[in-house]
Structure formats: C-alpha cells, structure tokens
Amino acid sequence: MVGGQLERIGVSLPSNLLQKFDDILSKRGYSSRSEGIRDAIRDYIADYEWISEVHGDRIGIITLIYDHNQRGVGDSLMDLEHEFVGLVVTTLHVHLDKNNCLEVILIKGDASHIRDIRERITALKGVKHVKLTTAPPGEGV
Ligand code: NI
C-alpha cells in the first residue's frame, strides 16, 4: 500500500453519531472501524478537491439538514441567502420533525461563489449535513 506509515489518532464523537456509523459499517461489511474511518476521510477529501477544481458557470443544488433548536442558525442561513442573492435562485424549506429542518437551495452562477456559499453553510453551527451537486448549466442538474 502506498500512502506512508499509519498514525493513530484519538477522536471524541457523540455516542449516537458513532453508533450510526458503526451500524452502517456493519451493514456494508466492513471488518474494522478504522477502515471505515479511512474511507470516510478519503471521501471527505475527494469531495473537497472535486469542488475546488470546478470552474466557470454552474447550476447546482445544496441540500442541508440543520437543527432547528440551534440558536440563530435559521437566521444565519437566511442572511447568507440574502448575501448571495444573485446566486440563489430559489429555496425550499421542509420541517422534517420537531427538531430538524431540510433546506434545498437552487443556485446558479460562478463555481467560486457556489463554493463560497457551500463552505459558509457548512461552517454554521447546527448544520448537520450539507450536500452539493452541480452541473454545467447547459446540461441541467
Ligand atoms: Ni423548519
């Protein structure tokens, strides 16, 4: 295996998050938690590198789930949508349950701005999940 020597790290995680991760590893047939974490980190890096390499006009969808109880997160999200007003085409908000909201943001514009809003949304406290899909505008989403 290429990639250098292995290093051990200690990570603190909420127990319910770890439980969900372990459940998925079990369903997918992973033999060890370490292997699952390595794959998850590789996916995380690949996702970041992919969006960093996209240039020019794009149309895209950002899907996010956030904790409605986290103070200020809804307002911060709306502030961002106003800040990127030329980029955001429309949004869809769904109250998933007592605690969680799903928001779908349709965006169209330069890839660097799409990258910026995605990073800003990801950094908001209370945002649990962010997924960005983009395509050149001529090919749809
Ligand atoms: Ni809601």
Tab-separated table of C-alpha atoms and ligand atoms in Angstrom:
chain	number	residue	atom	x	y	z
A	1	MET	CA	0.000	0.000	0.000
A	2	VAL	CA	1.263	3.436	-0.974
A	3	GLY	CA	0.467	6.263	1.414
A	4	GLY	CA	3.047	6.171	4.120
A	5	GLN	CA	3.063	4.917	7.621
A	6	LEU	CA	-0.053	4.634	9.733
A	7	GLU	CA	-0.677	7.086	12.517
A	8	ARG	CA	-3.000	6.581	15.442
A	9	ILE	CA	-5.395	9.369	16.404
A	10	GLY	CA	-7.915	9.791	19.192
A	11	VAL	CA	-11.268	11.311	18.277
A	12	SER	CA	-14.151	12.387	20.515
A	13	LEU	CA	-17.575	11.795	18.963
A	14	PRO	CA	-21.163	11.945	20.193
A	15	SER	CA	-22.141	8.358	21.036
A	16	ASN	CA	-25.234	8.392	18.795
A	17	LEU	CA	-23.108	9.511	15.831
A	18	LEU	CA	-20.626	6.706	16.445
A	19	GLN	CA	-23.470	4.202	16.846
A	20	LYS	CA	-24.936	5.197	13.473
A	21	PHE	CA	-21.500	4.981	11.863
A	22	ASP	CA	-20.905	1.519	13.335
A	23	ASP	CA	-24.345	0.360	12.137
A	24	ILE	CA	-23.516	1.440	8.591
A	25	LEU	CA	-20.089	-0.204	8.732
A	26	SER	CA	-21.738	-3.425	9.830
A	27	LYS	CA	-24.345	-3.307	7.039
A	28	ARG	CA	-21.652	-2.572	4.466
A	29	GLY	CA	-19.488	-5.428	5.667
A	30	TYR	CA	-16.515	-3.503	6.999
A	31	SER	CA	-14.202	-5.605	9.117
A	32	SER	CA	-12.922	-2.681	11.182
A	33	ARG	CA	-13.940	0.773	12.270
A	34	SER	CA	-10.521	2.097	11.212
A	35	GLU	CA	-11.094	1.036	7.615
A	36	GLY	CA	-14.490	2.778	7.601
A	37	ILE	CA	-12.994	5.960	9.012
A	38	ARG	CA	-10.191	5.875	6.416
A	39	ASP	CA	-12.770	5.588	3.604
A	40	ALA	CA	-14.910	8.360	5.108
A	41	ILE	CA	-11.890	10.674	5.291
A	42	ARG	CA	-10.916	9.823	1.700
A	43	ASP	CA	-14.471	10.677	0.566
A	44	TYR	CA	-14.356	13.936	2.515
A	45	ILE	CA	-11.062	14.922	0.848
A	46	ALA	CA	-12.240	13.850	-2.624
A	47	ASP	CA	-15.431	15.882	-2.218
A	48	TYR	CA	-13.466	18.972	-1.228
A	49	GLU	CA	-10.921	18.552	-4.023
A	50	TRP	CA	-13.658	17.993	-6.591
A	51	ILE	CA	-15.500	21.193	-5.789
A	52	SER	CA	-12.178	23.083	-5.587
A	53	GLU	CA	-11.390	22.098	-9.175
A	54	VAL	CA	-14.750	23.086	-10.705
A	55	HIS	CA	-14.673	26.394	-12.605
A	56	GLY	CA	-16.993	28.602	-14.648
A	57	ASP	CA	-20.766	28.830	-14.754
A	58	ARG	CA	-22.618	26.096	-12.910
A	59	ILE	CA	-26.111	25.303	-11.803
A	60	GLY	CA	-26.398	23.417	-8.583
A	61	ILE	CA	-28.386	22.269	-5.610
A	62	ILE	CA	-27.318	22.490	-1.997
A	63	THR	CA	-29.258	20.200	0.310
A	64	LEU	CA	-28.823	20.658	4.025
A	65	ILE	CA	-30.278	19.484	7.280
A	66	TYR	CA	-29.989	21.620	10.367
A	67	ASP	CA	-31.031	21.586	13.975
A	68	HIS	CA	-33.917	23.983	14.297
A	69	ASN	CA	-33.180	24.346	18.042
A	70	GLN	CA	-29.670	25.677	17.480
A	71	ARG	CA	-29.955	29.338	18.332
A	72	GLY	CA	-29.664	31.644	15.313
A	73	VAL	CA	-28.943	29.034	12.656
A	74	GLY	CA	-32.129	29.751	10.688
A	75	ASP	CA	-31.441	33.477	10.691
A	76	SER	CA	-27.790	32.941	9.732
A	77	LEU	CA	-28.850	30.754	6.833
A	78	MET	CA	-31.309	33.359	5.606
A	79	ASP	CA	-28.646	36.085	5.980
A	80	LEU	CA	-26.346	34.026	3.760
A	81	GLU	CA	-29.086	33.558	1.162
A	82	HIS	CA	-29.555	37.331	1.095
A	83	GLU	CA	-25.804	37.947	0.907
A	84	PHE	CA	-25.585	35.636	-2.133
A	85	VAL	CA	-28.805	36.999	-3.644
A	86	GLY	CA	-27.518	36.886	-7.245
A	87	LEU	CA	-26.543	33.257	-6.824
A	88	VAL	CA	-29.580	31.832	-5.056
A	89	VAL	CA	-32.436	31.121	-7.479
A	90	THR	CA	-34.902	29.644	-5.009
A	91	THR	CA	-35.097	27.722	-1.760
A	92	LEU	CA	-37.358	25.022	-0.406
A	93	HIS	CA	-37.797	24.545	3.321
A	94	VAL	CA	-39.297	21.436	4.890
A	95	HIS	CA	-39.860	20.994	8.637
A	96	LEU	CA	-38.768	17.372	8.947
A	97	ASP	CA	-39.742	16.820	12.573
A	98	LYS	CA	-39.785	18.658	15.875
A	99	ASN	CA	-36.031	19.344	15.741
A	100	ASN	CA	-34.843	19.168	12.160
A	101	CYS	CA	-35.268	21.257	9.039
A	102	LEU	CA	-34.385	20.322	5.486
A	103	GLU	CA	-33.475	23.124	3.116
A	104	VAL	CA	-32.873	22.788	-0.603
A	105	ILE	CA	-31.168	25.768	-2.259
A	106	LEU	CA	-31.085	26.059	-6.050
A	107	ILE	CA	-28.075	28.088	-7.148
A	108	LYS	CA	-26.755	29.342	-10.458
A	109	GLY	CA	-23.533	31.232	-11.033
A	110	ASP	CA	-19.774	31.088	-10.865
A	111	ALA	CA	-18.319	27.965	-9.289
A	112	SER	CA	-16.157	30.022	-6.924
A	113	HIS	CA	-19.270	31.679	-5.442
A	114	ILE	CA	-21.061	28.333	-5.196
A	115	ARG	CA	-18.015	27.024	-3.352
A	116	ASP	CA	-18.075	30.045	-1.024
A	117	ILE	CA	-21.726	29.671	-0.016
A	118	ARG	CA	-21.314	25.925	0.463
A	119	GLU	CA	-18.341	26.483	2.783
A	120	ARG	CA	-20.156	29.196	4.725
A	121	ILE	CA	-23.248	26.989	5.175
A	122	THR	CA	-21.119	24.021	6.256
A	123	ALA	CA	-19.443	26.171	8.922
A	124	LEU	CA	-22.744	27.226	10.539
A	125	LYS	CA	-23.250	25.744	13.979
A	126	GLY	CA	-26.286	23.463	13.966
A	127	VAL	CA	-25.903	22.395	10.337
A	128	LYS	CA	-25.581	18.607	10.367
A	129	HIS	CA	-25.430	17.649	6.724
A	130	VAL	CA	-24.582	19.540	3.519
A	131	LYS	CA	-24.598	18.031	0.051
A	132	LEU	CA	-23.756	19.961	-3.114
A	133	THR	CA	-24.463	18.741	-6.608
A	134	THR	CA	-23.528	20.876	-9.614
A	135	ALA	CA	-23.534	20.636	-13.387
A	136	PRO	CA	-22.767	22.950	-16.303
A	137	PRO	CA	-25.984	24.985	-16.880
A	138	GLY	CA	-26.496	23.597	-20.404
A	139	GLU	CA	-26.722	20.038	-19.131
A	140	GLY	CA	-29.171	20.625	-16.302
A	141	VAL	CA	-28.777	19.190	-12.831
B	1	NI	NI	-38.225	24.150	9.597
